PDB file of C-alpha atoms in Angstrom:
ATOM      1  CA  MET A   1     -21.316  -1.841  -9.189  1.00  0.00           C
ATOM      2  CA  SER A   2     -20.897   1.604  -7.641  1.00  0.00           C
ATOM      3  CA  MET A   3     -17.703   3.032  -6.165  1.00  0.00           C
ATOM      4  CA  GLN A   4     -19.241   2.685  -2.708  1.00  0.00           C
ATOM      5  CA  GLU A   5     -19.740  -1.089  -2.883  1.00  0.00           C
ATOM      6  CA  ASN A   6     -17.450  -3.400  -0.975  1.00  0.00           C
ATOM      7  CA  MET A   7     -15.180  -5.688  -2.979  1.00  0.00           C
ATOM      8  CA  ILE A   8     -13.782  -7.478   0.093  1.00  0.00           C
ATOM      9  CA  VAL A   9     -15.686  -7.888   3.371  1.00  0.00           C
ATOM     10  CA  ILE A  10     -13.883  -9.563   6.279  1.00  0.00           C
ATOM     11  CA  ASP A  11     -15.726 -10.279   9.545  1.00  0.00           C
ATOM     12  CA  HIS A  12     -14.281 -11.701  12.785  1.00  0.00           C
ATOM     13  CA  LEU A  13     -11.559 -13.623  10.968  1.00  0.00           C
ATOM     14  CA  ASN A  14      -9.343 -15.949  13.029  1.00  0.00           C
ATOM     15  CA  LYS A  15      -6.409 -18.199  12.203  1.00  0.00           C
ATOM     16  CA  SER A  16      -4.007 -19.953  14.557  1.00  0.00           C
ATOM     17  CA  PHE A  17      -0.934 -22.072  13.959  1.00  0.00           C
ATOM     18  CA  GLY A  18      -0.588 -24.085  17.144  1.00  0.00           C
ATOM     19  CA  ALA A  19      -0.223 -21.600  20.004  1.00  0.00           C
ATOM     20  CA  VAL A  20       0.380 -18.677  17.625  1.00  0.00           C
ATOM     21  CA  HIS A  21      -2.761 -16.636  16.974  1.00  0.00           C
ATOM     22  CA  ALA A  22      -1.713 -15.233  13.578  1.00  0.00           C
ATOM     23  CA  VAL A  23      -5.024 -13.492  12.799  1.00  0.00           C
ATOM     24  CA  ASN A  24      -7.139 -12.419  15.731  1.00  0.00           C
ATOM     25  CA  ASP A  25     -10.790 -11.338  15.240  1.00  0.00           C
ATOM     26  CA  LEU A  26     -10.026  -9.260  12.158  1.00  0.00           C
ATOM     27  CA  SER A  27     -12.801  -7.209  10.489  1.00  0.00           C
ATOM     28  CA  PHE A  28     -12.490  -4.658   7.665  1.00  0.00           C
ATOM     29  CA  ARG A  29     -13.892  -3.614   4.273  1.00  0.00           C
ATOM     30  CA  VAL A  30     -12.221  -2.867   0.946  1.00  0.00           C
ATOM     31  CA  ARG A  31     -14.310  -0.776  -1.442  1.00  0.00           C
ATOM     32  CA  LYS A  32     -14.446  -1.279  -5.177  1.00  0.00           C
ATOM     33  CA  GLY A  33     -11.867   0.747  -7.071  1.00  0.00           C
ATOM     34  CA  GLU A  34      -9.939   1.963  -4.039  1.00  0.00           C
ATOM     35  CA  LEU A  35      -6.281   1.699  -3.127  1.00  0.00           C
ATOM     36  CA  PHE A  36      -6.336  -0.092   0.217  1.00  0.00           C
ATOM     37  CA  ALA A  37      -3.125  -0.257   2.266  1.00  0.00           C
ATOM     38  CA  PHE A  38      -2.678  -3.143   4.711  1.00  0.00           C
ATOM     39  CA  LEU A  39       0.331  -2.357   6.905  1.00  0.00           C
ATOM     40  CA  GLY A  40       2.224  -4.292   9.544  1.00  0.00           C
ATOM     41  CA  VAL A  41       5.708  -5.492  10.404  1.00  0.00           C
ATOM     42  CA  ASN A  42       6.809  -8.956   9.310  1.00  0.00           C
ATOM     43  CA  GLY A  43       4.888 -11.525  11.344  1.00  0.00           C
ATOM     44  CA  ALA A  44       1.909  -9.228  11.996  1.00  0.00           C
ATOM     45  CA  GLY A  45      -0.522 -11.481  10.074  1.00  0.00           C
ATOM     46  CA  LYS A  46      -0.607  -9.823   6.644  1.00  0.00           C
ATOM     47  CA  SER A  47       0.439 -12.818   4.514  1.00  0.00           C
ATOM     48  CA  THR A  48      -1.866 -15.168   6.441  1.00  0.00           C
ATOM     49  CA  THR A  49      -4.804 -12.830   5.781  1.00  0.00           C
ATOM     50  CA  ILE A  50      -3.953 -12.569   2.075  1.00  0.00           C
ATOM     51  CA  SER A  51      -3.718 -16.373   1.777  1.00  0.00           C
ATOM     52  CA  MET A  52      -7.215 -16.693   3.303  1.00  0.00           C
ATOM     53  CA  ILE A  53      -8.651 -13.993   0.996  1.00  0.00           C
ATOM     54  CA  CYS A  54      -7.268 -15.919  -2.002  1.00  0.00           C
ATOM     55  CA  GLY A  55      -8.806 -19.158  -0.698  1.00  0.00           C
ATOM     56  CA  GLN A  56      -5.376 -20.802  -0.349  1.00  0.00           C
ATOM     57  CA  LEU A  57      -5.572 -21.149   3.430  1.00  0.00           C
ATOM     58  CA  ALA A  58      -8.570 -22.299   5.464  1.00  0.00           C
ATOM     59  CA  MET A  59      -9.795 -19.945   8.177  1.00  0.00           C
ATOM     60  CA  ASP A  60     -10.517 -21.178  11.715  1.00  0.00           C
ATOM     61  CA  SER A  61     -13.577 -18.959  12.067  1.00  0.00           C
ATOM     62  CA  GLY A  62     -15.135 -15.792  10.679  1.00  0.00           C
ATOM     63  CA  SER A  63     -16.048 -14.974   7.090  1.00  0.00           C
ATOM     64  CA  ILE A  64     -14.589 -13.453   3.928  1.00  0.00           C
ATOM     65  CA  LEU A  65     -16.726 -12.203   1.063  1.00  0.00           C
ATOM     66  CA  VAL A  66     -15.001 -11.322  -2.209  1.00  0.00           C
ATOM     67  CA  ASN A  67     -17.142  -9.647  -4.867  1.00  0.00           C
ATOM     68  CA  GLY A  68     -20.184 -10.641  -2.803  1.00  0.00           C
ATOM     69  CA  GLN A  69     -19.275 -14.338  -2.721  1.00  0.00           C
ATOM     70  CA  ASP A  70     -18.264 -16.399   0.328  1.00  0.00           C
ATOM     71  CA  VAL A  71     -14.671 -17.635   0.035  1.00  0.00           C
ATOM     72  CA  LYS A  72     -15.575 -20.799   2.008  1.00  0.00           C
ATOM     73  CA  SER A  73     -18.141 -22.009  -0.512  1.00  0.00           C
ATOM     74  CA  GLU A  74     -16.984 -20.204  -3.662  1.00  0.00           C
ATOM     75  CA  GLY A  75     -13.212 -20.379  -3.193  1.00  0.00           C
ATOM     76  CA  HIS A  76     -12.675 -21.666  -6.730  1.00  0.00           C
ATOM     77  CA  LYS A  77     -13.847 -18.290  -8.077  1.00  0.00           C
ATOM     78  CA  MET A  78     -11.137 -16.382  -6.258  1.00  0.00           C
ATOM     79  CA  LYS A  79      -8.468 -17.160  -8.856  1.00  0.00           C
ATOM     80  CA  GLU A  80     -10.732 -15.610 -11.508  1.00  0.00           C
ATOM     81  CA  TRP A  81     -11.298 -12.431  -9.524  1.00  0.00           C
ATOM     82  CA  ILE A  82      -7.912 -11.922  -7.872  1.00  0.00           C
ATOM     83  CA  GLY A  83      -4.433 -11.334  -9.284  1.00  0.00           C
ATOM     84  CA  VAL A  84      -1.530 -11.507  -6.834  1.00  0.00           C
ATOM     85  CA  VAL A  85       1.989 -10.099  -7.047  1.00  0.00           C
ATOM     86  CA  PHE A  86       4.186 -11.456  -4.279  1.00  0.00           C
ATOM     87  CA  GLN A  87       7.364  -9.812  -3.046  1.00  0.00           C
ATOM     88  CA  ASP A  88       9.374 -12.718  -4.477  1.00  0.00           C
ATOM     89  CA  SER A  89       8.890 -12.990  -8.224  1.00  0.00           C
ATOM     90  CA  ALA A  90       6.779 -15.938  -9.410  1.00  0.00           C
ATOM     91  CA  LEU A  91       8.322 -15.870 -12.887  1.00  0.00           C
ATOM     92  CA  ASP A  92      10.237 -18.758 -14.440  1.00  0.00           C
ATOM     93  CA  LYS A  93      13.699 -17.262 -15.055  1.00  0.00           C
ATOM     94  CA  PRO A  94      14.862 -19.443 -18.007  1.00  0.00           C
ATOM     95  CA  LEU A  95      11.677 -18.598 -19.951  1.00  0.00           C
ATOM     96  CA  THR A  96      11.164 -15.324 -21.815  1.00  0.00           C
ATOM     97  CA  ALA A  97       8.666 -12.735 -20.603  1.00  0.00           C
ATOM     98  CA  ARG A  98       6.323 -13.758 -23.437  1.00  0.00           C
ATOM     99  CA  GLU A  99       6.558 -17.462 -22.509  1.00  0.00           C
ATOM    100  CA  ASN A 100       5.864 -16.669 -18.847  1.00  0.00           C
ATOM    101  CA  LEU A 101       2.752 -14.707 -19.772  1.00  0.00           C
ATOM    102  CA  LYS A 102       1.630 -17.384 -22.246  1.00  0.00           C
ATOM    103  CA  SER A 103       1.900 -20.225 -19.720  1.00  0.00           C
ATOM    104  CA  ARG A 104       0.029 -18.172 -17.123  1.00  0.00           C
ATOM    105  CA  ALA A 105      -2.722 -17.263 -19.584  1.00  0.00           C
ATOM    106  CA  ALA A 106      -3.174 -20.945 -20.503  1.00  0.00           C
ATOM    107  CA  LEU A 107      -4.143 -21.678 -16.871  1.00  0.00           C
ATOM    108  CA  TYR A 108      -7.143 -19.413 -17.416  1.00  0.00           C
ATOM    109  CA  GLY A 109      -7.992 -20.876 -20.807  1.00  0.00           C
ATOM    110  CA  ILE A 110      -6.696 -17.768 -22.597  1.00  0.00           C
ATOM    111  CA  THR A 111      -5.000 -19.078 -25.735  1.00  0.00           C
ATOM    112  CA  GLY A 112      -4.616 -18.321 -29.441  1.00  0.00           C
ATOM    113  CA  LYS A 113      -6.023 -14.990 -30.631  1.00  0.00           C
ATOM    114  CA  ALA A 114      -7.445 -14.161 -27.193  1.00  0.00           C
ATOM    115  CA  PHE A 115      -3.960 -14.461 -25.692  1.00  0.00           C
ATOM    116  CA  GLU A 116      -2.332 -12.414 -28.460  1.00  0.00           C
ATOM    117  CA  LYS A 117      -4.908  -9.642 -27.964  1.00  0.00           C
ATOM    118  CA  ARG A 118      -4.372  -9.542 -24.201  1.00  0.00           C
ATOM    119  CA  LEU A 119      -0.605  -9.761 -24.616  1.00  0.00           C
ATOM    120  CA  GLN A 120      -0.561  -6.701 -26.870  1.00  0.00           C
ATOM    121  CA  GLU A 121      -2.665  -4.784 -24.339  1.00  0.00           C
ATOM    122  CA  LEU A 122      -0.232  -5.656 -21.547  1.00  0.00           C
ATOM    123  CA  ILE A 123       2.837  -4.892 -23.680  1.00  0.00           C
ATOM    124  CA  SER A 124       1.361  -1.447 -24.316  1.00  0.00           C
ATOM    125  CA  ILE A 125       0.355  -0.796 -20.673  1.00  0.00           C
ATOM    126  CA  PHE A 126       3.641  -1.960 -19.126  1.00  0.00           C
ATOM    127  CA  HIS A 127       6.020  -0.957 -21.965  1.00  0.00           C
ATOM    128  CA  LEU A 128       7.316  -4.533 -22.362  1.00  0.00           C
ATOM    129  CA  GLN A 129       8.151  -4.410 -26.076  1.00  0.00           C
ATOM    130  CA  GLU A 130      11.931  -4.032 -25.740  1.00  0.00           C
ATOM    131  CA  PHE A 131      12.355  -7.136 -23.555  1.00  0.00           C
ATOM    132  CA  ILE A 132       9.275  -9.320 -24.197  1.00  0.00           C
ATOM    133  CA  ASP A 133      11.419 -12.037 -25.849  1.00  0.00           C
ATOM    134  CA  ARG A 134      14.297 -11.867 -23.385  1.00  0.00           C
ATOM    135  CA  PRO A 135      14.729 -14.552 -20.684  1.00  0.00           C
ATOM    136  CA  VAL A 136      13.327 -13.239 -17.408  1.00  0.00           C
ATOM    137  CA  GLY A 137      16.595 -14.110 -15.638  1.00  0.00           C
ATOM    138  CA  LYS A 138      18.357 -11.518 -17.817  1.00  0.00           C
ATOM    139  CA  LEU A 139      15.961  -8.680 -16.931  1.00  0.00           C
ATOM    140  CA  SER A 140      16.537  -5.907 -14.398  1.00  0.00           C
ATOM    141  CA  GLY A 141      14.528  -5.917 -11.164  1.00  0.00           C
ATOM    142  CA  GLY A 142      12.197  -3.216 -12.468  1.00  0.00           C
ATOM    143  CA  GLN A 143      11.602  -4.986 -15.796  1.00  0.00           C
ATOM    144  CA  ARG A 144      10.905  -8.257 -14.007  1.00  0.00           C
ATOM    145  CA  ARG A 145       8.452  -6.516 -11.685  1.00  0.00           C
ATOM    146  CA  ARG A 146       6.526  -5.097 -14.638  1.00  0.00           C
ATOM    147  CA  VAL A 147       6.226  -8.614 -16.107  1.00  0.00           C
ATOM    148  CA  ASP A 148       5.135  -9.900 -12.666  1.00  0.00           C
ATOM    149  CA  ILE A 149       2.272  -7.398 -12.498  1.00  0.00           C
ATOM    150  CA  ALA A 150       1.304  -8.037 -16.127  1.00  0.00           C
ATOM    151  CA  ARG A 151       1.190 -11.761 -15.286  1.00  0.00           C
ATOM    152  CA  ALA A 152      -1.152 -11.078 -12.354  1.00  0.00           C
ATOM    153  CA  LEU A 153      -3.457  -9.065 -14.646  1.00  0.00           C
ATOM    154  CA  ILE A 154      -3.453 -11.498 -17.596  1.00  0.00           C
ATOM    155  CA  HIS A 155      -7.027 -12.641 -16.851  1.00  0.00           C
ATOM    156  CA  LYS A 156      -8.410  -9.151 -16.064  1.00  0.00           C
ATOM    157  CA  PRO A 157      -9.073  -9.722 -12.348  1.00  0.00           C
ATOM    158  CA  LYS A 158     -11.266  -7.388 -10.310  1.00  0.00           C
ATOM    159  CA  ILE A 159      -8.733  -7.197  -7.462  1.00  0.00           C
ATOM    160  CA  LEU A 160      -4.954  -6.801  -7.654  1.00  0.00           C
ATOM    161  CA  ILE A 161      -3.105  -7.798  -4.483  1.00  0.00           C
ATOM    162  CA  LEU A 162       0.368  -6.257  -4.340  1.00  0.00           C
ATOM    163  CA  ASP A 163       2.450  -7.768  -1.557  1.00  0.00           C
ATOM    164  CA  GLU A 164       5.392  -5.369  -1.134  1.00  0.00           C
ATOM    165  CA  PRO A 165       5.615  -4.933  -4.907  1.00  0.00           C
ATOM    166  CA  THR A 166       8.391  -2.329  -5.048  1.00  0.00           C
ATOM    167  CA  THR A 167      10.816  -3.570  -2.359  1.00  0.00           C
ATOM    168  CA  GLY A 168      14.368  -3.220  -3.619  1.00  0.00           C
ATOM    169  CA  LEU A 169      13.472  -1.201  -6.727  1.00  0.00           C
ATOM    170  CA  ASP A 170      14.964   2.197  -7.524  1.00  0.00           C
ATOM    171  CA  PRO A 171      12.737   5.288  -7.004  1.00  0.00           C
ATOM    172  CA  GLN A 172      12.274   5.909 -10.742  1.00  0.00           C
ATOM    173  CA  THR A 173      11.021   2.356 -11.358  1.00  0.00           C
ATOM    174  CA  ARG A 174       8.759   2.517  -8.304  1.00  0.00           C
ATOM    175  CA  LYS A 175       7.252   5.750  -9.619  1.00  0.00           C
ATOM    176  CA  MET A 176       6.664   4.216 -13.060  1.00  0.00           C
ATOM    177  CA  ILE A 177       4.982   1.109 -11.633  1.00  0.00           C
ATOM    178  CA  TRP A 178       2.725   3.229  -9.442  1.00  0.00           C
ATOM    179  CA  SER A 179       1.673   5.448 -12.332  1.00  0.00           C
ATOM    180  CA  ILE A 180       0.635   2.307 -14.273  1.00  0.00           C
ATOM    181  CA  VAL A 181      -1.269   0.835 -11.308  1.00  0.00           C
ATOM    182  CA  GLU A 182      -3.009   4.157 -10.670  1.00  0.00           C
ATOM    183  CA  ARG A 183      -4.074   4.400 -14.303  1.00  0.00           C
ATOM    184  CA  LEU A 184      -5.581   0.895 -14.204  1.00  0.00           C
ATOM    185  CA  ARG A 185      -7.394   1.776 -11.004  1.00  0.00           C
ATOM    186  CA  VAL A 186      -8.900   4.953 -12.438  1.00  0.00           C
ATOM    187  CA  GLU A 187      -9.634   3.724 -15.966  1.00  0.00           C
ATOM    188  CA  GLU A 188     -10.715   0.129 -15.262  1.00  0.00           C
ATOM    189  CA  GLY A 189     -12.030   0.352 -11.686  1.00  0.00           C
ATOM    190  CA  LEU A 190      -9.384  -2.106 -10.486  1.00  0.00           C
ATOM    191  CA  THR A 191      -9.359  -2.587  -6.709  1.00  0.00           C
ATOM    192  CA  VAL A 192      -5.790  -2.551  -5.366  1.00  0.00           C
ATOM    193  CA  PHE A 193      -4.923  -4.234  -2.053  1.00  0.00           C
ATOM    194  CA  LEU A 194      -1.416  -3.204  -1.033  1.00  0.00           C
ATOM    195  CA  THR A 195       1.110  -4.203   1.586  1.00  0.00           C
ATOM    196  CA  THR A 196       4.242  -2.057   1.612  1.00  0.00           C
ATOM    197  CA  HIS A 197       7.230  -0.940   3.665  1.00  0.00           C
ATOM    198  CA  TYR A 198       7.289   2.417   1.866  1.00  0.00           C
ATOM    199  CA  MET A 199       5.176   4.952   3.670  1.00  0.00           C
ATOM    200  CA  GLU A 200       4.999   7.315   0.694  1.00  0.00           C
ATOM    201  CA  GLU A 201       3.031   4.556  -1.082  1.00  0.00           C
ATOM    202  CA  ALA A 202       0.617   4.233   1.847  1.00  0.00           C
ATOM    203  CA  VAL A 203       0.099   8.014   1.945  1.00  0.00           C
ATOM    204  CA  SER A 204      -1.718   7.902  -1.401  1.00  0.00           C
ATOM    205  CA  ALA A 205      -4.059   5.096  -0.256  1.00  0.00           C
ATOM    206  CA  ASP A 206      -7.788   5.749   0.066  1.00  0.00           C
ATOM    207  CA  TYR A 207      -7.917   3.744   3.290  1.00  0.00           C
ATOM    208  CA  VAL A 208      -5.301   2.245   5.607  1.00  0.00           C
ATOM    209  CA  VAL A 209      -5.497  -0.640   8.087  1.00  0.00           C
ATOM    210  CA  ILE A 210      -2.535  -1.130  10.431  1.00  0.00           C
ATOM    211  CA  ILE A 211      -2.312  -4.670  11.806  1.00  0.00           C
ATOM    212  CA  ASP A 212      -0.234  -5.716  14.805  1.00  0.00           C
ATOM    213  CA  HIS A 213      -0.121  -9.249  16.292  1.00  0.00           C
ATOM    214  CA  GLY A 214      -3.050 -10.267  14.075  1.00  0.00           C
ATOM    215  CA  CYS A 215      -5.316  -7.453  15.319  1.00  0.00           C
ATOM    216  CA  ILE A 216      -6.244  -4.076  13.873  1.00  0.00           C
ATOM    217  CA  ALA A 217      -4.193  -1.480  15.742  1.00  0.00           C
ATOM    218  CA  ALA A 218      -5.558   1.500  13.776  1.00  0.00           C
ATOM    219  CA  GLU A 219      -7.536   2.267  10.624  1.00  0.00           C
ATOM    220  CA  GLY A 220      -8.725   5.266   8.639  1.00  0.00           C
ATOM    221  CA  THR A 221      -7.716   7.502   5.767  1.00  0.00           C
ATOM    222  CA  PRO A 222      -4.087   8.713   5.868  1.00  0.00           C
ATOM    223  CA  TYR A 223      -5.418  12.167   6.772  1.00  0.00           C
ATOM    224  CA  GLU A 224      -7.479  10.811   9.685  1.00  0.00           C
ATOM    225  CA  LEU A 225      -4.611   8.694  10.982  1.00  0.00           C
ATOM    226  CA  LYS A 226      -2.125  11.557  10.869  1.00  0.00           C
ATOM    227  CA  ASN A 227      -4.538  13.851  12.684  1.00  0.00           C
ATOM    228  CA  ARG A 228      -5.311  11.205  15.307  1.00  0.00           C
ATOM    229  CA  TYR A 229      -1.873   9.821  16.097  1.00  0.00           C
ATOM    230  CA  VAL A 230       0.833  12.361  15.354  1.00  0.00           C
ATOM    231  CA  LYS A 231       1.525  16.017  16.054  1.00  0.00           C
ATOM    232  CA  ASP A 232       2.550  18.640  13.558  1.00  0.00           C
ATOM    233  CA  TYR A 233       5.602  20.781  14.219  1.00  0.00           C
ATOM    234  CA  LEU A 234       6.249  24.466  13.768  1.00  0.00           C
ATOM    235  CA  SER A 235       9.916  25.156  13.108  1.00  0.00           C
ATOM    236  CA  ILE A 236      11.184  28.731  13.615  1.00  0.00           C
ATOM    237  CA  TYR A 237      14.510  29.913  12.258  1.00  0.00           C
ATOM    238  CA  GLY A 238      16.731  32.934  12.927  1.00  0.00           C
ATOM    239  CA  VAL A 239      15.302  33.718  16.370  1.00  0.00           C
ATOM    240  CA  THR A 240      16.796  34.037  19.826  1.00  0.00           C
ATOM    241  CA  LYS A 241      16.007  31.731  22.732  1.00  0.00           C
ATOM    242  CA  GLU A 242      14.306  34.633  24.487  1.00  0.00           C
ATOM    243  CA  GLU A 243      11.981  35.178  21.522  1.00  0.00           C
ATOM    244  CA  VAL A 244      10.971  31.499  21.456  1.00  0.00           C
ATOM    245  CA  GLU A 245      10.355  31.533  25.209  1.00  0.00           C
ATOM    246  CA  SER A 246       8.116  34.602  24.775  1.00  0.00           C
ATOM    247  CA  LEU A 247       5.649  32.364  22.899  1.00  0.00           C
ATOM    248  CA  GLY A 248       4.871  30.474  26.109  1.00  0.00           C
ATOM    249  CA  MET A 249       5.053  27.094  24.373  1.00  0.00           C
ATOM    250  CA  GLY A 250       7.184  24.005  24.952  1.00  0.00           C
ATOM    251  CA  TYR A 251      10.039  23.857  22.436  1.00  0.00           C
ATOM    252  CA  GLU A 252      13.156  21.935  21.488  1.00  0.00           C
ATOM    253  CA  GLU A 253      16.329  23.208  19.888  1.00  0.00           C
ATOM    254  CA  ILE A 254      17.034  22.039  16.348  1.00  0.00           C
ATOM    255  CA  ARG A 255      19.740  22.955  13.877  1.00  0.00           C
ATOM    256  CA  ASP A 256      19.391  26.647  12.965  1.00  0.00           C
ATOM    257  CA  GLY A 257      16.330  27.178  15.141  1.00  0.00           C
ATOM    258  CA  TYR A 258      13.640  25.774  17.400  1.00  0.00           C
ATOM    259  CA  ARG A 259      10.743  23.331  17.042  1.00  0.00           C
ATOM    260  CA  ILE A 260       7.339  23.573  18.695  1.00  0.00           C
ATOM    261  CA  ALA A 261       4.785  20.729  18.728  1.00  0.00           C
ATOM    262  CA  ILE A 262       1.294  21.891  17.709  1.00  0.00           C
ATOM    263  CA  GLU A 263      -2.064  20.123  17.777  1.00  0.00           C
ATOM    264  CA  THR A 264      -3.480  21.612  14.560  1.00  0.00           C
ATOM    265  CA  PRO A 265      -2.486  23.974  11.743  1.00  0.00           C
ATOM    266  CA  LEU A 266      -5.122  26.371  13.126  1.00  0.00           C
ATOM    267  CA  GLU A 267      -3.191  26.569  16.398  1.00  0.00           C
ATOM    268  CA  ALA A 268      -0.084  27.470  14.382  1.00  0.00           C
ATOM    269  CA  THR A 269      -1.995  30.195  12.527  1.00  0.00           C
ATOM    270  CA  HIS A 270      -3.154  31.789  15.789  1.00  0.00           C
ATOM    271  CA  LEU A 271       0.386  31.671  17.165  1.00  0.00           C
ATOM    272  CA  ILE A 272       1.880  33.254  14.033  1.00  0.00           C
ATOM    273  CA  VAL A 273      -0.739  36.032  13.911  1.00  0.00           C
ATOM    274  CA  LYS A 274      -0.350  36.814  17.620  1.00  0.00           C
ATOM    275  CA  HIS A 275       3.474  36.868  17.494  1.00  0.00           C
ATOM    276  CA  ALA A 276       4.117  38.069  13.947  1.00  0.00           C
ATOM    277  CA  ALA A 277       7.409  39.744  14.851  1.00  0.00           C
ATOM    278  CA  VAL A 278       8.926  36.413  16.002  1.00  0.00           C
ATOM    279  CA  PHE A 279       7.889  34.451  12.899  1.00  0.00           C
ATOM    280  CA  ARG A 280      10.305  35.917  10.388  1.00  0.00           C
ATOM    281  CA  ASP A 281      11.264  32.535   8.928  1.00  0.00           C
ATOM    282  CA  TYR A 282       9.296  29.368   9.723  1.00  0.00           C
ATOM    283  CA  GLU A 283       7.694  26.230   8.330  1.00  0.00           C
ATOM    284  CA  ILE A 284       4.976  23.815   9.414  1.00  0.00           C
ATOM    285  CA  ILE A 285       6.130  20.188   9.237  1.00  0.00           C
ATOM    286  CA  LYS A 286       3.260  17.723   9.209  1.00  0.00           C
ATOM    287  CA  GLY A 287       3.680  14.345  10.889  1.00  0.00           C
ATOM    288  CA  GLY A 288       3.899  11.513   8.348  1.00  0.00           C
ATOM    289  CA  MET A 289       2.647   7.942   8.051  1.00  0.00           C
ATOM    290  CA  ASP A 290       5.999   6.689   9.403  1.00  0.00           C
ATOM    291  CA  ASP A 291       5.221   8.595  12.599  1.00  0.00           C
ATOM    292  CA  VAL A 292       1.681   7.172  12.658  1.00  0.00           C
ATOM    293  CA  PHE A 293       2.959   3.603  12.363  1.00  0.00           C
ATOM    294  CA  LEU A 294       5.537   4.121  15.095  1.00  0.00           C
ATOM    295  CA  SER A 295       2.953   5.768  17.360  1.00  0.00           C
ATOM    296  CA  VAL A 296       0.410   2.954  16.843  1.00  0.00           C
ATOM    297  CA  THR A 297       2.696  -0.097  17.036  1.00  0.00           C
ATOM    298  CA  GLY A 298       5.832   1.133  18.765  1.00  0.00           C
ATOM    299  CA  LYS A 299       7.783  -0.237  15.789  1.00  0.00           C
ATOM    300  CA  LYS A 300       9.264   1.158  12.605  1.00  0.00           C
ATOM    301  CA  LEU A 301       7.787  -0.250   9.415  1.00  0.00           C
ATOM    302  CA  GLY A 302      10.408  -2.198   7.525  1.00  0.00           C
ATOM    303  CA  GLY A 303      11.985  -3.474  10.730  1.00  0.00           C
ATOM    304  CA  GLU A 304      11.540  -6.931  12.119  1.00  0.00           C
ATOM    305  CA  GLN A 305       8.983  -7.541  14.824  1.00  0.00           C
ATOM    306  CA  GLN A 306      10.552  -7.092  18.256  1.00  0.00           C
TER     307      GLN A 306
END
């Protein structure tokens, strides 16, 4: 299967709960081996969509293909192909990490030597050795999350769904988890389907879909979305108001200087070259994915739906 092939194909997907249209004519593609970010505030339809992809929730209409197979008729295969890490840990706290992984593996018929082999692989990948025989309830949030992801990968799925996997974790642990996930993606061609409230995680995605009220509000690469929905800013420091006004651009006062909205970096270059004497100290600040999300939905990601 080439990098260009689609691992998930969703067409005209709909799901209602009474009068609430949770998923509304949704269509998108997830390519093999990519990091796909699926963004939306709570209640936007993300979890409903994930449940339908996994075959756990029946769709009202539309279609979902996973690895070329129709979820409606081949739903039983989804658990073989998909590993899911939910925001709330699925681990059994009184059991040790090893026991949690062993009981999960047994559901897939992975026992005996096959389990021991896979366990050692996962211990090595996720650095579990120091706490593999400790009860999960005694582990830190970051350690528990590593076991959670290892559990989702016990059967070597083709797709890893991460539903807000790093919420509440410290930056160092988040960075470690992402380096592991990225390595699996590159080395094993794992397709990663991500929902997150952290925009710096979405920035590194290959493709982003922003969902709002069950519909796609925007989609594209992070670069495309930033170019389409947000402006860049040129901040100038150590200048007088008269000098800024001589540029003939709209501006706003900021601490220690002034800020000008620009359409493109090229526009900034022309401005700097033309007025070199004014630009003694400056920086170009690019709009981020937070700004994109706010521009598209009118909401901040991480906040509740208004």
